[in-house]
């Protein structure tokens, strides 16, 4: 069936209120939970076939996240969807007011390849829970995960409710030409702008989950050994192909040498002396990304690592020493296991470097100085972050996850994933037993009473 007809079919299904029954929504999500749990091993195998992601990382960063988001959604669906009573305005006395959670309609979700399962299913679950129909387009760069996603969805949902359309840029372009009620996109800044432009044509609301150049500051008071361990973990998980991975390291010059030694030891502890032989170390997703990353190593001073294997898409965990800000590795988001190390002496140095880039998706500070951490959080705009660790703010579903400026628009996770897929419809109900006459024309002689009302009741 053509994309146009799938969208038409979904729109008419939605228009007939077929997706709005809460018990039905909950039952479908429960069915999904059964299948996702049953097929966990197949999903893990698909992720391994796509980019040698280890079973442990697949469970930790993909399947368990989806399962817990799904369980939470099932558990709270009725309370999240319930109209919320709010305080009425005294000026409307007597009245009551409610916020109704209205599904938008037909949603387009476009997913990236780097967490191809989690970043497809989490928004999908929220969109279905909120009562929408959904078309999901997984990434073409992870074909095994894309295929299993399609199989799972087709086993549970009718096409007119949820449909997975596989393909690359051509399919994406055709999808973006349709009129959607909401678009949820995760991917690069460049494609995010294409999505925003397509959405603007119909004034379609969007969530854009994009990337950026995430600073990681390590000051002279930081617990260096622990910082190195946590940075190695957050940087190298998924082979560094994580939107919130620390991108470049800003290290106080007095602790730089100690940090580099600790980093090397932590890499060896985690992945052995040659990470290429480690089953836990993922590969770069494709040749294009491998070449892009390998190119960043040219003409740089390598502190650690630097070895590559083009056939296997392997890039060693690498530290680059003091690259210039106009060098390849400092131009844009790295998105791989390479970390530039830039030393600083003063807060002005930090300021100059961070302000050289667009607002990042994440920022990390390792310090024992409370006020320094507070100041960094207050002074810089970024999507979200962690003090004394990397990436773990992602794990708290009570925190909104999303960017700001070029790193994205909107946030999700937990209840917020449900909320973003509903329009909040505010409705006031007036009662008929009293009708204060002051607002009605003729207005002559009523202005002073209006002013008293506005002063005391607004
Ligand atoms: P991408 O932008 O290349 O692709 C994302 C999706 O868009 C894919 O499904 C792809 O098929 C589609 N696409 C690609 N080119 C397109 C075009 N010209 N027109 C329409 N659609 C197009 O991103 P990617 O390489 O899959 O993922 C990596 C990027 O995603 C990084 O920048 C990373 O920071 C970002 N990311 C952000 C988050 C987040 O939550 N903020 C999470 C993961 C990845």
Coordinates of C-alpha atoms and ligand atoms in Angstrom, one line a residue:
X1 CA 0.0 0.0 0.0
X2 CA 1.3 3.5 -0.8
X3 CA 2.4 5.9 1.9
X4 CA -0.4 8.2 1.0
X5 CA -3.0 5.5 1.4
X6 CA -1.6 4.3 4.8
X7 CA -1.8 7.9 6.1
X8 CA -5.4 8.2 4.7
X9 CA -6.4 4.9 6.3
X10 CA -4.9 5.9 9.7
X11 CA -6.6 9.3 9.6
X12 CA -10.0 7.8 9.0
X13 CA -9.4 5.2 11.7
X14 CA -8.6 8.0 14.1
X15 CA -11.5 10.1 13.0
X16 CA -13.8 7.3 13.9
X17 CA -12.5 7.4 17.5
X18 CA -11.1 3.9 17.2
X19 CA -8.0 4.7 19.2
X20 CA -9.6 6.6 22.1
X21 CA -10.9 3.7 24.2
X22 CA -8.6 3.6 27.2
X23 CA -9.1 -0.1 28.0
X24 CA -8.4 -1.0 24.4
X25 CA -5.2 1.1 24.4
X26 CA -4.1 -0.5 27.6
X27 CA -4.8 -4.0 26.3
X28 CA -2.7 -3.4 23.2
X29 CA 0.2 -2.1 25.2
X30 CA 0.0 -5.2 27.4
X31 CA 0.1 -7.4 24.3
X32 CA 3.1 -5.4 23.1
X33 CA 4.8 -6.0 26.5
X34 CA 4.3 -9.8 26.1
X35 CA 5.8 -9.9 22.7
X36 CA 8.7 -7.5 23.5
X37 CA 9.5 -9.6 26.6
X38 CA 9.3 -12.9 24.6
X39 CA 11.4 -11.7 21.8
X40 CA 14.2 -10.0 23.8
X41 CA 16.8 -12.5 22.6
X42 CA 15.9 -11.8 19.0
X43 CA 16.1 -8.1 19.5
X44 CA 19.5 -8.4 21.1
X45 CA 20.7 -10.6 18.2
X46 CA 19.4 -8.0 15.7
X47 CA 21.4 -5.3 17.5
X48 CA 24.5 -7.4 17.4
X49 CA 24.1 -8.2 13.7
X50 CA 23.7 -4.4 13.1
X51 CA 26.8 -3.1 14.8
X52 CA 28.2 -5.8 17.2
X53 CA 26.4 -4.3 20.2
X54 CA 27.0 -6.6 23.1
X55 CA 24.1 -8.5 24.8
X56 CA 24.8 -6.6 28.1
X57 CA 24.7 -3.1 26.5
X58 CA 21.6 -4.1 24.5
X59 CA 19.8 -5.1 27.6
X60 CA 21.0 -2.1 29.6
X61 CA 20.5 0.6 27.1
X62 CA 17.7 -0.7 24.8
X63 CA 15.4 -3.6 25.9
X64 CA 15.2 -2.8 29.6
X65 CA 14.5 0.9 29.0
X66 CA 11.7 0.0 26.6
X67 CA 10.2 -2.6 29.0
X68 CA 10.3 -0.2 32.0
X69 CA 8.8 2.7 30.0
X70 CA 6.1 0.3 28.7
X71 CA 5.3 -1.1 32.2
X72 CA 5.2 2.5 33.7
X73 CA 2.8 3.6 30.9
X74 CA 0.5 0.6 31.4
X75 CA 0.4 1.2 35.1
X76 CA -0.3 4.9 35.0
X77 CA -2.3 5.1 31.7
X78 CA -5.7 5.8 33.3
X79 CA -4.4 8.5 35.7
X80 CA -2.3 10.2 33.0
X81 CA -5.2 10.3 30.6
X82 CA -7.8 11.4 33.1
X83 CA -9.1 15.0 32.7
X84 CA -7.2 17.1 35.2
X85 CA -9.3 19.4 37.4
X86 CA -7.6 22.8 38.0
X87 CA -8.6 25.8 40.2
X88 CA -11.2 27.9 38.5
X89 CA -10.7 31.6 37.9
X90 CA -12.6 33.8 40.4
X91 CA -13.5 36.1 37.6
X92 CA -15.6 33.3 36.1
X93 CA -17.4 32.6 39.4
X94 CA -19.3 30.2 39.5
X95 CA -17.4 27.8 37.3
X96 CA -15.1 24.7 37.2
X97 CA -12.1 24.0 34.9
X98 CA -10.5 20.9 33.4
X99 CA -7.6 20.0 31.2
X100 CA -8.5 17.3 28.7
X101 CA -5.7 15.2 27.2
X102 CA -6.7 15.0 23.5
X103 CA -4.6 12.8 21.2
X104 CA -3.3 14.8 18.2
X105 CA -4.3 12.2 15.6
X106 CA -1.8 10.7 13.2
X107 CA 1.8 10.8 14.3
X108 CA 5.0 10.3 12.4
X109 CA 8.0 8.9 14.4
X110 CA 11.4 8.9 12.6
X111 CA 14.1 7.0 14.5
X112 CA 17.9 7.1 14.2
X113 CA 20.3 4.1 14.1
X114 CA 22.4 4.6 17.2
X115 CA 19.9 3.2 19.8
X116 CA 17.6 1.9 17.0
X117 CA 15.3 -0.1 19.2
X118 CA 14.9 2.2 22.2
X119 CA 14.6 5.4 20.2
X120 CA 11.9 3.9 18.0
X121 CA 9.8 2.1 20.7
X122 CA 9.8 4.7 23.5
X123 CA 8.1 7.5 21.5
X124 CA 6.0 4.9 19.8
X125 CA 4.6 3.7 23.2
X126 CA 3.8 7.2 24.2
X127 CA 2.1 8.0 21.0
X128 CA -0.1 4.9 21.2
X129 CA -0.8 5.3 24.9
X130 CA -2.0 8.9 24.2
X131 CA -4.5 7.5 21.7
X132 CA -2.9 8.3 18.3
X133 CA -2.3 6.3 15.2
X134 CA 1.4 6.1 14.4
X135 CA 3.7 5.6 11.4
X136 CA 7.2 4.7 12.5
X137 CA 10.2 4.9 10.2
X138 CA 13.2 3.1 11.7
X139 CA 16.7 3.8 10.4
X140 CA 17.9 2.1 7.3
X141 CA 21.4 1.9 8.7
X142 CA 20.4 -0.8 11.2
X143 CA 18.3 -3.1 8.9
X144 CA 18.1 -6.1 11.3
X145 CA 16.6 -4.0 14.1
X146 CA 14.3 -2.3 11.6
X147 CA 13.0 -5.6 10.4
X148 CA 12.3 -7.0 13.8
X149 CA 10.6 -3.8 14.8
X150 CA 8.3 -4.2 11.8
X151 CA 7.6 -7.8 12.6
X152 CA 6.7 -7.1 16.2
X153 CA 4.4 -4.2 15.3
X154 CA 2.6 -6.1 12.6
X155 CA 2.0 -9.0 14.9
X156 CA 0.0 -6.8 17.3
X157 CA -1.4 -3.7 15.6
X158 CA -3.6 -3.3 12.5
X159 CA -1.9 -1.2 9.9
X160 CA -4.5 1.5 10.2
X161 CA -3.5 2.0 13.8
X162 CA 0.3 1.5 13.8
X163 CA 2.4 0.9 10.8
X164 CA 6.2 0.6 10.3
X165 CA 7.5 1.9 7.0
X166 CA 11.1 0.9 6.4
X167 CA 13.5 2.8 4.1
X168 CA 16.0 5.5 3.7
X169 CA 16.0 9.2 2.7
X170 CA 13.6 8.7 -0.2
X171 CA 11.0 7.1 2.1
X172 CA 11.6 9.7 4.8
X173 CA 11.2 12.5 2.2
X174 CA 7.9 11.0 1.0
X175 CA 6.7 10.6 4.6
X176 CA 7.6 14.2 5.4
X177 CA 5.6 15.4 2.4
X178 CA 2.3 14.1 4.1
X179 CA 0.2 16.1 6.5
X180 CA 0.8 14.8 10.0
X181 CA -0.7 15.9 13.3
X182 CA 2.6 15.6 15.1
X183 CA 6.2 14.6 14.1
X184 CA 8.6 13.1 16.6
X185 CA 12.1 13.1 15.1
X186 CA 15.4 11.8 16.6
X187 CA 18.5 12.3 14.5
X188 CA 21.1 14.8 13.4
X189 CA 20.8 18.6 13.4
X190 CA 21.0 18.8 9.6
X191 CA 18.0 16.4 9.1
X192 CA 16.2 18.0 12.1
X193 CA 16.1 21.2 10.1
X194 CA 14.7 19.4 7.1
X195 CA 12.0 17.9 9.3
X196 CA 11.2 21.3 10.9
X197 CA 10.8 22.8 7.4
X198 CA 8.5 20.1 6.2
X199 CA 6.4 20.4 9.4
X200 CA 6.2 24.2 9.0
X201 CA 4.3 23.8 5.8
X202 CA 1.3 22.5 7.7
X203 CA 2.1 24.1 11.1
X204 CA 2.6 20.6 12.4
X205 CA 4.0 20.5 16.0
X206 CA 7.3 18.7 16.4
X207 CA 9.6 17.2 18.9
X208 CA 13.2 17.3 17.6
X209 CA 15.7 15.2 19.5
X210 CA 19.0 16.2 18.0
X211 CA 22.7 16.2 18.9
X212 CA 25.5 18.6 19.8
X213 CA 29.0 18.9 21.1
X214 CA 28.8 18.0 24.8
X215 CA 31.4 19.5 27.0
X216 CA 32.8 17.5 30.0
X217 CA 34.6 19.7 32.5
X218 CA 37.0 18.2 35.0
X219 CA 38.3 20.6 37.5
X220 CA 41.3 20.5 39.8
X221 CA 39.2 19.2 42.8
X222 CA 37.6 16.3 40.9
X223 CA 38.0 12.7 42.1
X224 CA 40.1 12.0 39.1
X225 CA 40.2 8.2 39.2
X226 CA 36.5 7.9 39.5
X227 CA 35.9 10.6 36.9
X228 CA 38.1 8.7 34.4
X229 CA 36.1 5.5 35.1
X230 CA 32.8 7.2 34.6
X231 CA 33.9 9.1 31.5
X232 CA 35.3 5.9 30.0
X233 CA 31.9 4.2 30.6
X234 CA 29.8 7.1 29.3
X235 CA 32.0 7.8 26.3
X236 CA 32.6 4.3 25.1
X237 CA 29.2 2.7 25.7
X238 CA 27.7 2.0 22.2
X239 CA 31.1 2.7 20.8
X240 CA 30.8 6.4 21.5
X241 CA 27.8 6.6 19.3
X242 CA 25.6 8.2 21.9
X243 CA 23.9 11.6 21.5
X244 CA 24.7 12.5 25.2
X245 CA 28.2 11.0 25.3
X246 CA 30.8 13.5 26.5
X247 CA 32.2 15.0 23.3
X248 CA 35.3 17.0 24.4
X249 CA 37.1 17.0 27.7
X250 CA 37.9 20.4 29.3
X251 CA 40.5 19.5 32.0
X252 CA 42.2 21.8 34.5
X253 CA 45.8 21.8 33.4
X254 CA 47.1 20.7 36.8
X255 CA 45.2 17.3 36.7
X256 CA 45.5 16.6 33.0
X257 CA 48.5 14.2 33.2
X258 CA 46.9 12.2 36.1
X259 CA 43.6 12.0 34.2
X260 CA 45.2 10.7 31.0
X261 CA 46.9 7.9 33.0
X262 CA 43.7 7.0 34.8
X263 CA 41.7 7.0 31.5
X264 CA 44.2 4.6 29.9
X265 CA 44.0 2.3 33.0
X266 CA 40.2 2.4 32.9
X267 CA 40.0 1.6 29.2
X268 CA 42.3 -1.4 29.8
X269 CA 40.2 -2.6 32.8
X270 CA 37.0 -2.4 30.8
X271 CA 38.2 -3.7 27.4
X272 CA 41.6 -5.2 27.9
X273 CA 44.9 -4.1 26.4
X274 CA 43.5 -4.4 22.9
X275 CA 39.8 -3.4 22.8
X276 CA 39.6 -4.7 19.3
X277 CA 39.4 -8.2 20.9
X278 CA 36.8 -7.3 23.4
X279 CA 33.3 -8.7 22.9
X280 CA 32.0 -5.7 24.8
X281 CA 33.4 -3.0 22.4
X282 CA 30.9 -2.1 19.6
X283 CA 31.9 -1.1 16.1
X284 CA 31.2 2.1 14.1
X285 CA 27.9 1.6 12.3
X286 CA 29.1 1.9 8.7
X287 CA 31.9 2.8 6.4
X288 CA 30.9 6.5 6.0
X289 CA 30.9 7.1 9.7
X290 CA 34.2 5.1 10.1
X291 CA 35.9 7.3 7.4
X292 CA 34.5 10.5 9.0
X293 CA 35.9 9.5 12.4
X294 CA 39.3 8.2 11.0
X295 CA 39.7 11.5 9.3
X296 CA 39.5 13.3 12.6
X297 CA 42.7 11.4 13.7
X298 CA 44.8 12.8 10.8
X299 CA 47.4 15.3 11.9
X300 CA 46.5 15.2 15.6
X301 CA 48.7 14.3 18.5
X302 CA 47.3 11.0 19.9
X303 CA 47.6 10.5 23.6
X304 CA 45.9 7.1 23.8
X305 CA 44.6 4.7 21.2
X306 CA 44.4 6.0 17.6
X307 CA 44.4 2.5 16.0
X308 CA 41.7 1.7 13.4
X309 CA 40.6 -1.2 11.3
X310 CA 38.6 -0.1 8.3
X311 CA 37.3 -3.6 7.3
X312 CA 35.9 -4.1 10.8
X313 CA 34.8 -0.5 11.4
X314 CA 37.0 -0.5 14.5
X315 CA 38.2 2.6 16.1
X316 CA 40.2 2.3 19.3
X317 CA 39.2 4.4 22.4
X318 CA 41.3 7.5 21.6
X319 CA 42.4 10.7 23.4
X320 CA 43.6 13.6 21.2
X321 CA 45.9 16.1 22.8
X322 CA 44.9 19.8 22.6
X323 CA 43.4 20.0 19.1
X324 CA 42.8 23.4 17.6
X325 CA 39.2 24.6 17.7
X326 CA 39.1 24.7 13.9
X327 CA 40.4 21.1 13.5
X328 CA 38.1 18.4 12.1
X329 CA 37.6 16.8 15.5
X330 CA 36.4 20.1 17.1
X331 CA 34.2 21.2 14.2
X332 CA 31.0 19.3 15.0
X333 CA 29.6 16.4 17.0
X334 CA 32.2 13.5 17.1
X335 CA 29.8 10.6 17.7
X336 CA 32.5 8.0 18.1
X337 CA 35.1 6.8 20.6
X338 CA 37.4 9.8 20.2
X339 CA 37.8 12.4 22.9
X340 CA 39.7 15.6 22.5
X341 CA 41.5 16.8 25.7
X342 CA 41.7 20.5 26.1
X343 CA 43.3 21.9 29.2
X344 CA 42.2 25.1 30.8
X345 CA 43.5 27.4 33.6
X346 CA 40.7 29.9 34.2
X347 CA 37.0 30.1 33.9
X348 CA 37.4 32.5 31.0
X349 CA 39.1 29.6 29.1
X350 CA 36.0 27.4 29.7
X351 CA 33.7 30.3 28.7
X352 CA 35.6 30.9 25.4
X353 CA 35.5 27.2 24.4
X354 CA 31.9 26.4 25.3
X355 CA 30.6 29.5 23.8
X356 CA 32.3 28.6 20.5
X357 CA 29.6 26.1 19.9
X358 CA 25.8 25.8 19.7
X359 CA 23.8 24.9 22.9
X360 CA 24.7 21.2 23.5
X361 CA 22.4 18.3 24.3
X362 CA 24.4 17.5 27.5
X363 CA 27.0 18.9 29.8
X364 CA 29.1 17.2 32.5
X365 CA 31.0 18.7 35.4
X366 CA 33.4 16.7 37.6
X367 CA 34.2 18.8 40.7
X368 CA 34.1 18.8 44.5
X369 CA 33.3 22.6 44.5
X370 CA 29.5 23.0 44.9
X371 CA 29.5 26.6 43.8
X372 CA 31.5 25.9 40.7
X373 CA 29.0 23.3 39.6
X374 CA 26.1 25.7 40.4
X375 CA 27.8 28.4 38.4
X376 CA 28.3 26.2 35.3
X377 CA 24.7 25.1 35.4
X378 CA 23.5 28.7 35.7
X379 CA 25.8 30.1 33.1
X380 CA 25.3 27.7 30.2
X381 CA 22.3 26.6 28.3
X382 CA 22.2 22.8 27.6
X383 CA 19.6 20.1 27.3
X384 CA 20.5 18.3 30.5
X385 CA 23.4 16.9 32.4
X386 CA 25.1 15.2 35.3
X387 CA 27.4 16.4 38.0
X388 CA 30.2 13.9 38.8
X389 CA 29.1 11.3 36.2
X390 CA 28.2 11.1 32.6
X391 CA 24.9 10.3 30.8
X392 CA 23.1 9.0 33.8
X393 CA 20.5 11.8 34.0
X394 CA 19.0 9.9 31.1
X395 CA 18.0 7.1 33.4
X396 CA 15.7 9.2 35.5
X397 CA 12.3 9.2 33.9
X398 CA 11.2 12.1 36.1
X399 CA 13.6 14.3 34.2
X400 CA 12.7 15.7 30.8
X401 CA 15.1 14.4 28.2
X402 CA 15.7 16.7 25.2
X403 CA 17.8 19.5 23.8
X404 CA 17.7 23.3 23.6
X405 CA 18.5 25.5 20.6
X406 CA 20.3 23.5 18.0
X407 CA 20.3 20.3 20.2
X408 CA 16.5 20.1 19.9
X409 CA 13.0 21.1 20.7
X410 CA 10.9 19.4 23.4
X411 CA 11.6 16.7 26.0
X412 CA 10.2 13.3 26.9
X413 CA 10.5 10.1 29.1
X414 CA 8.0 8.8 31.6
X415 CA 4.8 10.8 31.9
X416 CA 6.2 13.4 29.6
X417 CA 6.3 10.9 26.7
X418 CA 2.6 10.5 27.1
X419 CA 2.0 14.3 27.5
X420 CA 3.9 15.4 24.4
X421 CA 1.5 13.3 22.3
X422 CA -1.6 15.0 23.5
X423 CA -3.0 18.4 23.0
X424 CA -4.0 19.9 26.4
X425 CA -7.5 21.1 25.9
X426 CA -8.5 23.6 28.6
X427 CA -12.3 23.7 29.2
X428 CA -14.3 25.9 31.6
X429 CA -17.8 25.0 32.7
X430 CA -20.0 27.8 33.9
X431 CA -23.0 27.4 36.1
X432 CA -26.3 29.0 35.6
X433 CA -27.4 29.8 39.1
X434 CA -25.6 33.1 39.2
X435 CA -24.7 35.6 36.4
X436 CA -22.8 38.7 37.5
X437 CA -23.9 41.5 35.2
X438 CA -20.8 43.7 35.2
X439 CA -19.2 42.3 32.0
X440 CA -22.2 42.9 29.8
X441 CA -22.8 46.1 27.7
X442 CA -23.9 48.8 28.1
X443 CA -20.6 49.5 30.0
X444 CA -21.6 53.0 31.2
X445 CA -20.8 53.4 34.9
X446 CA -19.2 49.9 35.2
X447 CA -15.5 50.6 34.7
X448 CA -14.7 51.3 38.4
X449 CA -16.4 48.0 39.4
X450 CA -14.5 46.2 36.7
X451 CA -11.2 47.7 38.0
X452 CA -12.1 46.4 41.6
X453 CA -12.8 43.0 40.2
X454 CA -9.5 42.9 38.2
X455 CA -7.6 44.1 41.2
X456 CA -8.9 41.5 43.7
X457 CA -10.0 38.5 41.6
X458 CA -7.7 38.2 38.6
Ligands
LIG1 P1 20.2 11.1 10.8 O1 19.7 12.5 11.0 O2 21.1 10.9 9.7 O3 19.0 10.1 10.5 C1 17.9 10.0 11.4 C2 16.7 9.5 10.6 O4 16.4 10.5 9.6 C3 16.8 8.2 9.9 O5 15.7 7.4 10.0 C4 17.1 8.6 8.4 O6 16.6 7.6 7.5 C5 16.3 9.9 8.3 N1 17.0 10.8 7.3 C6 18.3 10.9 7.0 N2 18.5 11.8 6.1 C7 17.3 12.3 5.8 C8 16.8 13.4 4.9 N3 17.7 14.0 4.1 N4 15.5 13.6 4.8 C9 14.6 13.0 5.6 N5 15.0 12.0 6.5 C10 16.3 11.7 6.6 O7 20.8 10.7 12.2 P2 21.5 9.3 12.5 O8 22.8 9.3 11.9 O9 20.6 8.2 12.4 O10 21.7 9.5 14.1 C11 22.8 10.2 14.7 C12 22.4 11.6 15.1 O11 21.2 11.5 15.9 C13 23.4 12.3 15.9 O12 23.5 13.6 15.6 C14 22.9 12.1 17.4 O13 23.3 13.1 18.2 C15 21.4 12.2 17.1 N6 20.7 11.6 18.2 C16 20.0 12.3 19.0 C17 19.3 11.7 20.1 C18 18.5 12.5 21.1 O14 17.8 11.9 21.8 N7 18.6 13.8 21.1 C19 19.3 10.3 20.2 C20 20.1 9.6 19.3 C21 20.7 10.3 18.3

